[in-house]
Tab-separated table of N, CA, C and O in Angstrom:
chain	number	residue	atom	x	y	z
A	19	MET	N	8.898	12.514	-14.977
A	19	MET	CA	9.555	10.299	-14.713
A	19	MET	C	10.666	10.233	-15.641
A	19	MET	O	11.101	10.184	-16.236
A	20	ASN	N	11.040	9.703	-14.990
A	20	ASN	CA	13.012	9.285	-14.508
A	20	ASN	C	12.097	7.672	-15.280
A	20	ASN	O	11.324	6.679	-15.397
A	21	GLY	N	13.266	7.156	-15.484
A	21	GLY	CA	14.234	5.928	-15.411
A	21	GLY	C	13.460	4.584	-14.579
A	21	GLY	O	12.768	4.171	-14.782
A	22	LYS	N	13.802	5.033	-13.097
A	22	LYS	CA	13.243	3.820	-11.648
A	22	LYS	C	11.385	4.026	-11.822
A	22	LYS	O	11.336	2.946	-11.631
A	23	GLN	N	11.664	6.086	-12.390
A	23	GLN	CA	9.667	5.421	-12.157
A	23	GLN	C	8.930	4.787	-12.548
A	23	GLN	O	8.192	3.896	-12.868
A	24	ILE	N	9.475	4.699	-14.111
A	24	ILE	CA	8.957	4.253	-15.462
A	24	ILE	C	8.409	2.444	-14.772
A	24	ILE	O	8.011	2.362	-15.086
A	25	GLY	N	10.620	2.206	-14.506
A	25	GLY	CA	10.930	0.810	-15.242
A	25	GLY	C	9.111	0.173	-13.015
A	25	GLY	O	8.882	-1.013	-13.658
A	26	LEU	N	9.281	1.333	-11.836
A	26	LEU	CA	8.446	0.359	-11.372
A	26	LEU	C	7.322	0.720	-11.852
A	26	LEU	O	6.104	0.341	-11.241
A	27	SER	N	6.871	1.660	-12.762
A	27	SER	CA	5.405	2.024	-13.269
A	27	SER	C	4.788	0.588	-14.349
A	27	SER	O	4.154	0.139	-13.638
A	28	LEU	N	6.034	0.090	-14.421
A	28	LEU	CA	5.878	-0.801	-15.320
A	28	LEU	C	5.389	-2.164	-14.598
A	28	LEU	O	4.302	-3.100	-14.861
A	29	VAL	N	6.123	-2.141	-13.873
A	29	VAL	CA	6.164	-3.406	-12.536
A	29	VAL	C	5.104	-3.635	-11.701
A	29	VAL	O	4.166	-4.531	-10.929
A	30	LEU	N	4.383	-2.282	-11.580
A	30	LEU	CA	3.237	-1.591	-10.942
A	30	LEU	C	2.062	-2.086	-12.250
A	30	LEU	O	0.469	-3.243	-10.953
A	31	ALA	N	1.889	-2.131	-12.744
A	31	ALA	CA	1.124	-2.562	-13.597
A	31	ALA	C	0.933	-4.349	-13.763
A	31	ALA	O	-0.445	-4.299	-14.116
A	32	ASP	N	1.606	-4.049	-14.295
A	32	ASP	CA	2.142	-5.793	-13.872
A	32	ASP	C	1.607	-6.475	-13.097
A	32	ASP	O	1.222	-7.432	-13.417
A	33	PHE	N	2.179	-6.166	-12.000
A	33	PHE	CA	1.471	-7.248	-10.285
A	33	PHE	C	-0.089	-6.067	-10.952
A	33	PHE	O	-0.300	-7.619	-9.950
A	34	ALA	N	-0.529	-5.305	-10.666
A	34	ALA	CA	-1.800	-5.078	-10.610
A	34	ALA	C	-3.218	-6.046	-11.459
A	34	ALA	O	-3.893	-6.691	-10.963
A	35	ALA	N	-2.510	-5.944	-12.511
A	35	ALA	CA	-3.194	-6.475	-14.048
A	35	ALA	C	-3.030	-7.999	-12.397
A	35	ALA	O	-4.011	-8.717	-13.285
A	36	LEU	N	-2.027	-8.600	-12.648
A	36	LEU	CA	-1.919	-10.255	-12.123
A	36	LEU	C	-2.773	-10.476	-11.111
A	36	LEU	O	-3.782	-11.299	-10.711
A	37	THR	N	-2.884	-9.338	-9.971
A	37	THR	CA	-3.926	-9.587	-8.780
A	37	THR	C	-5.298	-8.789	-9.586
A	37	THR	O	-6.002	-10.122	-8.680
A	38	ALA	N	-5.664	-7.843	-10.500
A	38	ALA	CA	-6.877	-7.966	-10.940
A	38	ALA	C	-7.404	-9.860	-11.351
A	38	ALA	O	-8.537	-10.054	-11.191
A	39	TYR	N	-6.310	-9.754	-12.760
A	39	TYR	CA	-7.004	-11.734	-13.395
A	39	TYR	C	-7.332	-12.689	-11.922
A	39	TYR	O	-8.117	-13.293	-12.169
A	40	ALA	N	-6.091	-12.504	-10.405
A	40	ALA	CA	-6.542	-13.668	-10.213
A	40	ALA	C	-7.536	-13.481	-9.029
A	40	ALA	O	-8.358	-14.334	-8.872
A	41	VAL	N	-8.263	-12.686	-9.017
A	41	VAL	CA	-9.071	-11.921	-8.381
A	41	VAL	C	-10.635	-11.878	-8.809
A	41	VAL	O	-11.567	-12.560	-8.651
A	42	TYR	N	-10.746	-12.277	-10.187
A	42	TYR	CA	-11.480	-12.116	-11.167
A	42	TYR	C	-11.761	-13.865	-10.853
A	42	TYR	O	-12.794	-14.091	-11.021
A	43	GLN	N	-10.861	-14.719	-11.494
A	43	GLN	CA	-10.687	-16.546	-11.382
A	43	GLN	C	-11.718	-16.651	-9.966
A	43	GLN	O	-12.201	-17.893	-10.230
A	44	HIS	N	-10.646	-16.194	-9.018
A	44	HIS	CA	-10.897	-17.135	-7.308
A	44	HIS	C	-11.909	-15.987	-6.732
A	44	HIS	O	-12.719	-16.571	-5.638
A	45	GLY	N	-11.828	-14.919	-6.536
A	45	GLY	CA	-12.539	-14.014	-5.483
A	45	GLY	C	-11.580	-13.707	-5.088
A	45	GLY	O	-10.378	-13.808	-4.578
A	46	TYR	N	-12.003	-12.772	-4.207
A	46	TYR	CA	-10.838	-12.109	-3.103
A	46	TYR	C	-10.612	-12.867	-1.824
A	46	TYR	O	-9.651	-13.466	-1.976
A	47	ILE	N	-12.082	-13.851	-1.594
A	47	ILE	CA	-11.924	-15.367	-0.498
A	47	ILE	C	-11.752	-16.375	-1.166
A	47	ILE	O	-10.377	-16.776	-0.033
A	48	GLY	N	-11.661	-16.459	-2.203
A	48	GLY	CA	-10.845	-17.943	-3.471
A	48	GLY	C	-9.872	-17.558	-3.242
A	48	GLY	O	-9.192	-18.528	-3.061
A	49	PHE	N	-9.120	-16.495	-3.306
A	49	PHE	CA	-7.201	-16.258	-3.370
A	49	PHE	C	-7.257	-16.525	-1.965
A	49	PHE	O	-6.178	-17.933	-2.293
A	50	PHE	N	-7.696	-16.276	-0.794
A	50	PHE	CA	-7.544	-16.659	0.667
A	50	PHE	C	-7.787	-18.209	0.516
A	50	PHE	O	-6.372	-18.855	1.103
A	51	GLU	N	-8.582	-18.720	0.162
A	51	GLU	CA	-8.760	-20.165	0.459
A	51	GLU	C	-7.456	-20.882	-0.640
A	51	GLU	O	-7.151	-21.900	0.525
A	52	ILE	N	-7.374	-20.343	-1.578
A	52	ILE	CA	-6.301	-21.548	-2.628
A	52	ILE	C	-4.707	-21.348	-1.640
A	52	ILE	O	-4.178	-22.275	-1.951
A	53	ILE	N	-4.739	-19.611	-1.355
A	53	ILE	CA	-3.013	-19.801	-0.276
A	53	ILE	C	-3.374	-20.378	0.552
A	53	ILE	O	-2.106	-20.648	1.290
A	54	LEU	N	-4.737	-20.941	1.990
A	54	LEU	CA	-4.192	-21.775	2.762
A	54	LEU	C	-4.403	-22.902	2.769
A	54	LEU	O	-4.322	-23.409	3.919
A	55	ALA	N	-4.820	-23.296	1.705
A	55	ALA	CA	-5.156	-24.964	1.427
A	55	ALA	C	-3.164	-25.824	1.048
A	55	ALA	O	-4.104	-26.803	1.986
A	56	ASN	N	-2.319	-25.577	1.980
A	56	ASN	CA	-2.015	-25.928	2.507
A	56	ASN	C	-0.522	-24.893	2.956
A	56	ASN	O	-0.055	-24.290	3.188
A	57	SER	N	0.825	-25.810	3.482
A	57	SER	CA	1.455	-25.508	4.345
A	57	SER	C	2.856	-24.988	3.297
A	57	SER	O	3.750	-23.934	3.480
A	58	VAL	N	2.390	-25.169	1.869
A	58	VAL	CA	3.709	-24.483	1.056
A	58	VAL	C	2.949	-22.386	1.023
A	58	VAL	O	3.623	-21.795	1.361
A	59	GLY	N	1.854	-22.986	0.431
A	59	GLY	CA	0.741	-21.741	0.894
A	59	GLY	C	0.583	-20.162	2.139
A	59	GLY	O	1.436	-19.256	2.418
A	60	TRP	N	0.525	-21.561	3.239
A	60	TRP	CA	1.095	-21.152	4.621
A	60	TRP	C	2.689	-19.726	4.764
A	60	TRP	O	2.951	-19.066	5.161
A	61	THR	N	3.212	-20.538	3.780
A	61	THR	CA	5.004	-20.483	4.057
A	61	THR	C	5.292	-19.075	3.274
A	61	THR	O	5.724	-18.361	3.519
A	62	ALA	N	4.371	-18.979	2.077
A	62	ALA	CA	4.329	-17.974	1.157
A	62	ALA	C	4.170	-16.766	1.845
A	62	ALA	O	4.287	-15.903	2.123
A	63	LEU	N	3.253	-16.650	2.449
A	63	LEU	CA	1.945	-16.278	3.189
A	63	LEU	C	2.765	-15.235	4.317
A	63	LEU	O	2.899	-14.349	4.423
A	64	ALA	N	2.901	-16.257	5.262
A	64	ALA	CA	4.157	-15.899	6.556
A	64	ALA	C	5.198	-15.370	5.671
A	64	ALA	O	5.779	-13.975	6.168
A	65	ASP	N	5.930	-15.233	4.713
A	65	ASP	CA	7.045	-14.350	4.224
A	65	ASP	C	6.278	-13.133	3.606
A	65	ASP	O	7.316	-12.495	3.806
A	66	LEU	N	5.427	-13.217	3.001
A	66	LEU	CA	4.818	-11.941	2.463
A	66	LEU	C	4.634	-11.545	3.367
A	66	LEU	O	4.948	-9.943	3.721
A	67	THR	N	3.985	-11.555	4.790
A	67	THR	CA	4.086	-10.881	5.630
A	67	THR	C	4.958	-10.807	6.808
A	67	THR	O	5.166	-9.210	7.380
A	68	ILE	N	6.205	-11.088	6.804
A	68	ILE	CA	7.152	-10.532	7.150
A	68	ILE	C	7.409	-9.510	6.334
A	68	ILE	O	7.899	-8.419	6.962
A	69	SER	N	7.686	-9.606	5.198
A	69	SER	CA	8.570	-8.863	4.058
A	69	SER	C	7.417	-7.069	4.206
A	69	SER	O	8.182	-6.142	4.350
A	70	LEU	N	6.621	-7.158	3.595
A	70	LEU	CA	5.936	-6.131	3.759
A	70	LEU	C	5.487	-5.288	5.203
A	70	LEU	O	5.021	-4.069	5.436
A	71	SER	N	6.247	-6.237	6.129
A	71	SER	CA	5.898	-6.306	8.132
A	71	SER	C	7.194	-4.395	8.014
A	71	SER	O	7.320	-3.831	8.024
A	72	LEU	N	8.060	-5.456	7.116
A	72	LEU	CA	9.453	-4.791	7.257
A	72	LEU	C	9.399	-3.177	6.178
A	72	LEU	O	9.688	-2.110	6.575
A	73	ILE	N	8.580	-3.959	4.862
A	73	ILE	CA	8.834	-2.281	4.150
A	73	ILE	C	7.691	-1.379	4.655
A	73	ILE	O	7.881	-0.282	4.961
A	74	LEU	N	6.407	-1.664	5.770
A	74	LEU	CA	6.330	-1.112	6.402
A	74	LEU	C	6.726	0.139	7.250
A	74	LEU	O	6.686	1.354	7.395
A	75	ALA	N	7.390	-0.573	8.197
A	75	ALA	CA	7.961	-0.070	9.287
A	75	ALA	C	8.886	-0.016	8.548
A	75	ALA	O	9.275	2.043	9.033
A	76	TRP	N	10.062	0.514	7.189
A	76	TRP	CA	10.713	1.425	6.295
A	76	TRP	C	9.691	2.551	6.104
A	76	TRP	O	10.244	3.982	6.093
A	77	MET	N	8.504	2.579	5.397
A	77	MET	CA	7.721	3.670	4.972
A	77	MET	C	7.542	4.159	6.036
A	77	MET	O	7.385	5.922	5.676
A	78	TRP	N	7.312	3.874	6.997
A	78	TRP	CA	6.589	4.725	8.457
A	78	TRP	C	7.912	6.082	8.688
A	78	TRP	O	7.412	6.818	8.803
A	79	GLN	N	9.305	4.983	8.614
A	79	GLN	CA	10.220	5.812	9.654
A	79	GLN	C	10.054	7.332	8.047
A	79	GLN	O	10.378	8.537	8.365
A	80	ASP	N	10.205	6.974	7.001
A	80	ASP	CA	10.997	7.136	6.044
A	80	ASP	C	9.282	8.691	5.488
A	80	ASP	O	9.815	9.598	5.246
A	81	ALA	N	8.978	7.795	5.404
A	81	ALA	CA	7.681	9.440	5.191
A	81	ALA	C	7.037	10.517	6.531
A	81	ALA	O	7.301	11.156	6.317
A	82	ARG	N	7.839	9.830	7.736
A	82	ARG	CA	7.954	10.986	8.690
A	82	ARG	C	9.008	11.743	8.296
A	82	ARG	O	8.945	12.768	8.803
A	83	GLU	N	10.459	11.537	7.803
A	83	GLU	CA	11.121	11.999	7.426
A	83	GLU	C	11.354	12.846	6.683
A	83	GLU	O	11.321	14.141	6.235
A	84	ARG	N	10.569	12.598	5.602
A	84	ARG	CA	9.950	13.971	4.285
A	84	ARG	C	8.501	14.214	4.434
A	84	ARG	O	8.189	15.032	3.955
A	85	ASN	N	7.819	14.357	5.353
A	85	ASN	CA	6.520	14.843	6.177
A	85	ASN	C	5.140	14.869	4.448
A	85	ASN	O	4.823	15.354	4.381
A	86	VAL	N	5.710	13.043	4.169
A	86	VAL	CA	4.455	12.171	3.476
A	86	VAL	C	3.678	11.756	4.023
A	86	VAL	O	3.529	10.859	5.647
A	87	SER	N	1.753	11.264	4.080
A	87	SER	CA	1.279	11.004	4.548
A	87	SER	C	1.275	9.470	4.585
A	87	SER	O	1.458	8.952	2.985
A	88	PHE	N	1.911	8.670	5.119
A	88	PHE	CA	2.149	7.277	4.753
A	88	PHE	C	0.212	5.605	5.533
A	88	PHE	O	0.721	5.350	4.994
A	89	PHE	N	-0.540	6.955	5.963
A	89	PHE	CA	-1.758	6.209	6.370
A	89	PHE	C	-2.079	5.688	4.638
A	89	PHE	O	-2.626	4.145	4.622
A	90	PRO	N	-2.267	5.882	3.911
A	90	PRO	CA	-3.055	5.950	2.601
A	90	PRO	C	-1.762	4.493	1.433
A	90	PRO	O	-2.210	3.130	1.589
A	91	TYR	N	-0.847	4.911	1.829
A	91	TYR	CA	0.338	3.726	1.150
A	91	TYR	C	-0.049	2.312	2.673
A	91	TYR	O	0.442	0.641	2.131
A	92	ALA	N	0.330	2.676	3.260
A	92	ALA	CA	-0.046	1.545	4.315
A	92	ALA	C	-1.519	0.655	4.233
A	92	ALA	O	-1.929	-0.197	4.130
A	93	VAL	N	-2.619	1.448	4.203
A	93	VAL	CA	-4.224	0.888	4.113
A	93	VAL	C	-3.984	-0.001	2.379
A	93	VAL	O	-3.959	-1.545	2.520
A	94	LEU	N	-3.005	0.433	1.470
A	94	LEU	CA	-2.646	0.336	-0.148
A	94	LEU	C	-1.896	-1.333	0.586
A	94	LEU	O	-2.526	-2.046	-0.217
A	95	THR	N	-1.665	-1.015	0.855
A	95	THR	CA	-0.372	-2.425	1.485
A	95	THR	C	-1.116	-3.174	2.074
A	95	THR	O	-0.964	-4.860	1.936
A	96	LEU	N	-2.109	-3.019	3.127
A	96	LEU	CA	-2.411	-4.161	3.887
A	96	LEU	C	-3.919	-4.628	2.768
A	96	LEU	O	-4.038	-5.632	3.200
A	97	VAL	N	-3.912	-3.724	2.247
A	97	VAL	CA	-5.160	-4.082	0.709
A	97	VAL	C	-4.420	-5.052	0.338
A	97	VAL	O	-5.290	-6.403	-0.524
A	98	LEU	N	-3.863	-4.351	-0.557
A	98	LEU	CA	-3.413	-5.155	-2.262
A	98	LEU	C	-1.895	-5.713	-2.062
A	98	LEU	O	-1.114	-5.308	-3.544
A	99	GLY	N	-1.303	-5.840	-1.067
A	99	GLY	CA	-0.168	-6.058	-0.498
A	99	GLY	C	1.105	-5.557	-1.177
A	99	GLY	O	1.572	-4.089	-0.741
A	100	SER	N	2.197	-5.384	-2.490
A	100	SER	CA	2.861	-4.711	-2.863
A	100	SER	C	2.671	-3.171	-3.511
A	100	SER	O	3.584	-3.068	-4.490
A	101	VAL	N	1.502	-3.540	-3.741
A	101	VAL	CA	0.904	-2.056	-4.854
A	101	VAL	C	1.081	-0.858	-4.150
A	101	VAL	O	1.583	0.417	-4.102
A	102	GLY	N	1.249	-1.012	-2.544
A	102	GLY	CA	1.083	0.202	-1.599
A	102	GLY	C	2.440	0.899	-1.928
A	102	GLY	O	2.798	2.193	-1.489
A	103	PRO	N	3.659	-0.020	-1.429
A	103	PRO	CA	5.319	0.568	-2.110
A	103	PRO	C	4.964	0.313	-3.495
A	103	PRO	O	6.538	1.467	-3.120
A	104	LEU	N	5.433	0.259	-3.521
A	104	LEU	CA	5.597	0.568	-5.998
A	104	LEU	C	5.237	1.694	-5.909
A	104	LEU	O	5.728	2.693	-6.158
A	105	LEU	N	3.675	2.082	-5.253
A	105	LEU	CA	3.032	3.352	-5.522
A	105	LEU	C	3.894	4.818	-4.721
A	105	LEU	O	4.566	6.072	-5.195
A	106	TYR	N	4.309	4.291	-3.378
A	106	TYR	CA	5.595	5.085	-2.253
A	106	TYR	C	6.387	5.369	-3.463
A	106	TYR	O	7.042	6.717	-2.912
A	107	LEU	N	7.020	4.246	-3.909
A	107	LEU	CA	8.147	4.845	-4.562
A	107	LEU	C	8.232	5.656	-5.828
A	107	LEU	O	9.592	5.834	-6.167
A	108	ILE	N	6.821	5.313	-6.565
A	108	ILE	CA	6.745	5.909	-7.768
A	108	ILE	C	7.436	7.320	-7.067
A	108	ILE	O	7.643	8.315	-7.689
A	109	ARG	N	6.294	7.861	-5.933
A	109	ARG	CA	6.243	9.406	-5.583
A	109	ARG	C	7.628	9.671	-5.168
A	109	ARG	O	8.191	10.824	-5.207
A	110	ARG	N	7.669	8.881	-4.145
A	110	ARG	CA	9.162	9.405	-3.365
A	110	ARG	C	10.401	9.633	-4.827
A	110	ARG	O	10.583	10.551	-4.090
A	111	LEU	N	10.456	9.097	-5.650
A	111	LEU	CA	11.480	9.431	-6.943
A	111	LEU	C	10.803	10.337	-7.522
A	111	LEU	O	12.069	10.482	-8.364
A	112	GLY	N	9.942	10.406	-7.926
A	112	GLY	CA	9.517	12.230	-8.257
A	112	GLY	C	9.675	13.142	-7.576
A	112	GLY	O	9.635	14.240	-8.059
A	113	GLU	N	10.268	14.111	-6.554
A	113	GLU	CA	10.490	14.393	-5.405
A	113	GLU	C	12.149	14.688	-5.582
A	113	GLU	O	12.583	14.142	-5.909
A	114	PRO	N	11.696	16.345	-6.095
A	114	PRO	CA	13.609	16.598	-6.364
A	114	PRO	C	14.696	16.120	-5.070
A	114	PRO	O	14.193	15.915	-3.836
A	115	ARG	N	15.544	15.635	-5.435
A	115	ARG	CA	16.692	15.217	-4.296
A	115	ARG	C	17.279	16.876	-3.243
A	115	ARG	O	16.613	17.720	-3.692
A	116	THR	N	17.311	16.241	-1.811
A	116	THR	CA	17.691	17.484	-1.151
A	116	THR	C	19.021	16.598	0.111
A	116	THR	O	18.603	15.666	-0.110
A	117	ALA	N	19.623	17.148	-0.392
A	117	ALA	CA	20.998	17.043	1.283
A	117	ALA	C	20.408	16.772	2.621
A	117	ALA	O	19.599	17.339	2.999
A	118	THR	N	20.807	15.654	2.725
A	118	THR	CA	20.669	15.362	4.239
A	118	THR	C	21.856	15.332	4.295
A	118	THR	O	22.727	15.398	4.677
A	119	THR	N	21.485	16.153	6.529
A	119	THR	CA	22.024	16.918	6.944
A	119	THR	C	22.223	15.648	7.693
A	119	THR	O	21.967	16.269	9.513
A	120	ARG	N	22.798	14.459	8.073
A	120	ARG	CA	22.781	13.174	8.967
A	120	ARG	C	24.328	13.398	9.233
A	120	ARG	O	25.237	12.782	8.745
A	121	ALA	N	24.524	13.428	11.334
A	121	ALA	CA	25.904	13.085	11.714
A	121	ALA	C	26.645	11.678	11.577
A	121	ALA	O	25.667	11.111	11.442
A	122	PRO	N	27.529	11.503	10.943
A	122	PRO	CA	28.092	9.794	11.131
A	122	PRO	C	28.403	9.568	12.258
A	122	PRO	O	28.430	10.731	13.649
A	123	VAL	N	27.508	7.842	12.412
A	123	VAL	CA	28.318	7.834	13.456
A	123	VAL	C	29.265	6.791	13.903
A	123	VAL	O	29.786	6.722	13.477
A	124	MET	N	29.933	7.703	15.192
A	124	MET	CA	31.232	6.981	15.129
A	124	MET	C	31.912	6.557	16.741
A	124	MET	O	31.060	6.684	17.492
A	125	ALA	N	32.005	5.550	16.612
A	125	ALA	CA	32.514	4.191	17.387
A	125	ALA	C	33.456	4.944	18.656
A	125	ALA	O	34.028	5.725	18.567
A	126	THR	N	33.428	4.745	20.202
A	126	THR	CA	34.149	5.490	20.778
A	126	THR	C	34.447	4.890	21.699
A	126	THR	O	34.206	3.151	22.266
A	127	ALA	N	36.370	4.130	21.397
A	127	ALA	CA	37.705	3.192	21.794
A	127	ALA	C	37.075	3.652	23.950
A	127	ALA	O	36.948	5.149	23.455
A	128	ARG	N	37.102	2.657	23.777
A	128	ARG	CA	37.119	2.565	25.444
A	128	ARG	C	39.021	1.556	26.060
A	128	ARG	O	39.317	0.998	25.298
C-alpha cells in the first residue's frame, strides 16, 4: 500500500465513522429529514448530488478503460456517498501503472 492509498484509507475510515455516528444518532431517515429541514440543507444536498454525479461519470469512464466493474462502486456511491469513490480510488491506486497510448488531439488551422 502506497502513501496515497494510506491517506485515502484514513479519510475513508474517518468519513465512515462520522457517517455511522450520524446514522446512529438520527437514523437513516432522520439523517435526510434533518438535511431537508431548510434551504441550507437543500443547497448542500444539491451540491453533493452534482459533485457525486460528476464523480460517477468519471468513475464509469475510467472503469470501462481499465476493465473494472463499475457497478459496486456506483451502488456504494448512491447509498453511502463518498465511500464509493474513495474505495474506487484506493483500488485504482493499487494497480500497477501502465503506459497509455492516447494520441494527442491536434487542432487544425483553416
